[in-house]
Amino acid sequence: MLWEQRYRAVMEVRDGPPVGEVAARYGVTRQSVTAWRKRYEQDGLDGLRERSRRPHHSSARIPAESRPKCASYGARTGGQSQCA
């Protein structure tokens, strides 16, 4: 959904209609409209732009010193490495 549509939904909610009614009109959940409203209040129009869903870090990432060992194990087992 474009940020302009999010902005219109936020403005509609500010003008009075219930969040659920506005959400139904835009084909999204109440939670989405509420999140947009909070992001708009906090960051203005920038808060309504698309955000990356990529995590900032991966806590399950294999440590660098273990990667070569895991790669060779995966090669020997046909890519079925369970190395962690």
XYZ file of C-alpha atoms in Angstrom:
84
model
C 0.000 0.000 0.000
C 1.330 3.429 -0.865
C 2.168 5.918 1.865
C -0.459 8.280 0.432
C -3.179 5.719 1.119
C -1.863 5.222 4.644
C -1.918 8.971 5.160
C -5.550 9.169 4.008
C -6.518 6.346 6.372
C -4.772 8.079 9.293
C -6.496 11.368 8.496
C -9.884 9.638 8.318
C -9.372 8.123 11.761
C -8.366 11.518 13.137
C -11.608 12.975 11.774
C -13.719 10.602 13.815
C -14.767 7.298 12.188
C -13.820 4.170 14.164
C -10.530 2.493 13.287
C -12.334 -0.718 12.316
C -14.548 1.103 9.831
C -11.594 2.841 8.180
C -9.607 -0.417 8.130
C -12.463 -2.230 6.374
C -12.710 0.538 3.793
C -8.990 0.215 2.979
C -8.958 -3.587 3.150
C -6.479 -3.809 6.043
C -6.608 -4.763 9.722
C -7.389 -2.455 12.636
C -3.884 -3.179 13.910
C -2.357 -1.848 10.681
C -4.299 1.411 10.847
C -3.413 1.828 14.527
C 0.277 1.204 13.770
C 0.190 3.762 10.929
C -1.431 6.328 13.197
C 1.234 5.842 15.882
C 4.047 5.957 13.309
C 2.573 9.138 11.796
C 2.345 10.794 15.224
C 5.933 9.847 15.983
C 7.689 10.326 12.608
C 5.302 12.296 10.385
C 5.052 11.273 6.734
C 8.341 9.350 6.936
C 6.657 7.007 9.406
C 4.171 5.948 6.730
C 6.728 4.869 4.149
C 7.557 1.195 3.529
C 9.973 -0.264 6.038
C 12.334 -3.155 5.608
C 11.210 -6.338 7.324
C 14.736 -7.682 7.409
C 15.987 -8.250 10.972
C 18.774 -5.997 12.208
C 20.703 -9.035 13.427
C 20.338 -12.790 13.599
C 20.792 -14.353 17.007
C 20.838 -17.838 15.430
C 23.651 -17.005 13.033
C 26.494 -19.524 12.893
C 29.695 -18.082 14.424
C 32.393 -17.241 11.855
C 34.834 -19.834 13.238
C 32.258 -22.628 12.720
C 31.246 -21.769 9.150
C 34.046 -23.632 7.287
C 33.402 -26.778 9.347
C 29.654 -26.557 8.679
C 30.175 -25.967 4.963
C 32.396 -29.033 4.589
C 29.917 -31.148 6.595
C 27.060 -29.973 4.370
C 29.069 -30.830 1.252
C 29.715 -34.378 2.536
C 26.062 -34.957 3.453
C 24.518 -33.552 0.290
C 23.620 -30.177 1.812
C 21.777 -31.644 4.805
C 23.862 -29.816 7.373
C 22.399 -29.527 10.876
C 25.436 -27.615 12.057
C 24.756 -24.879 14.601
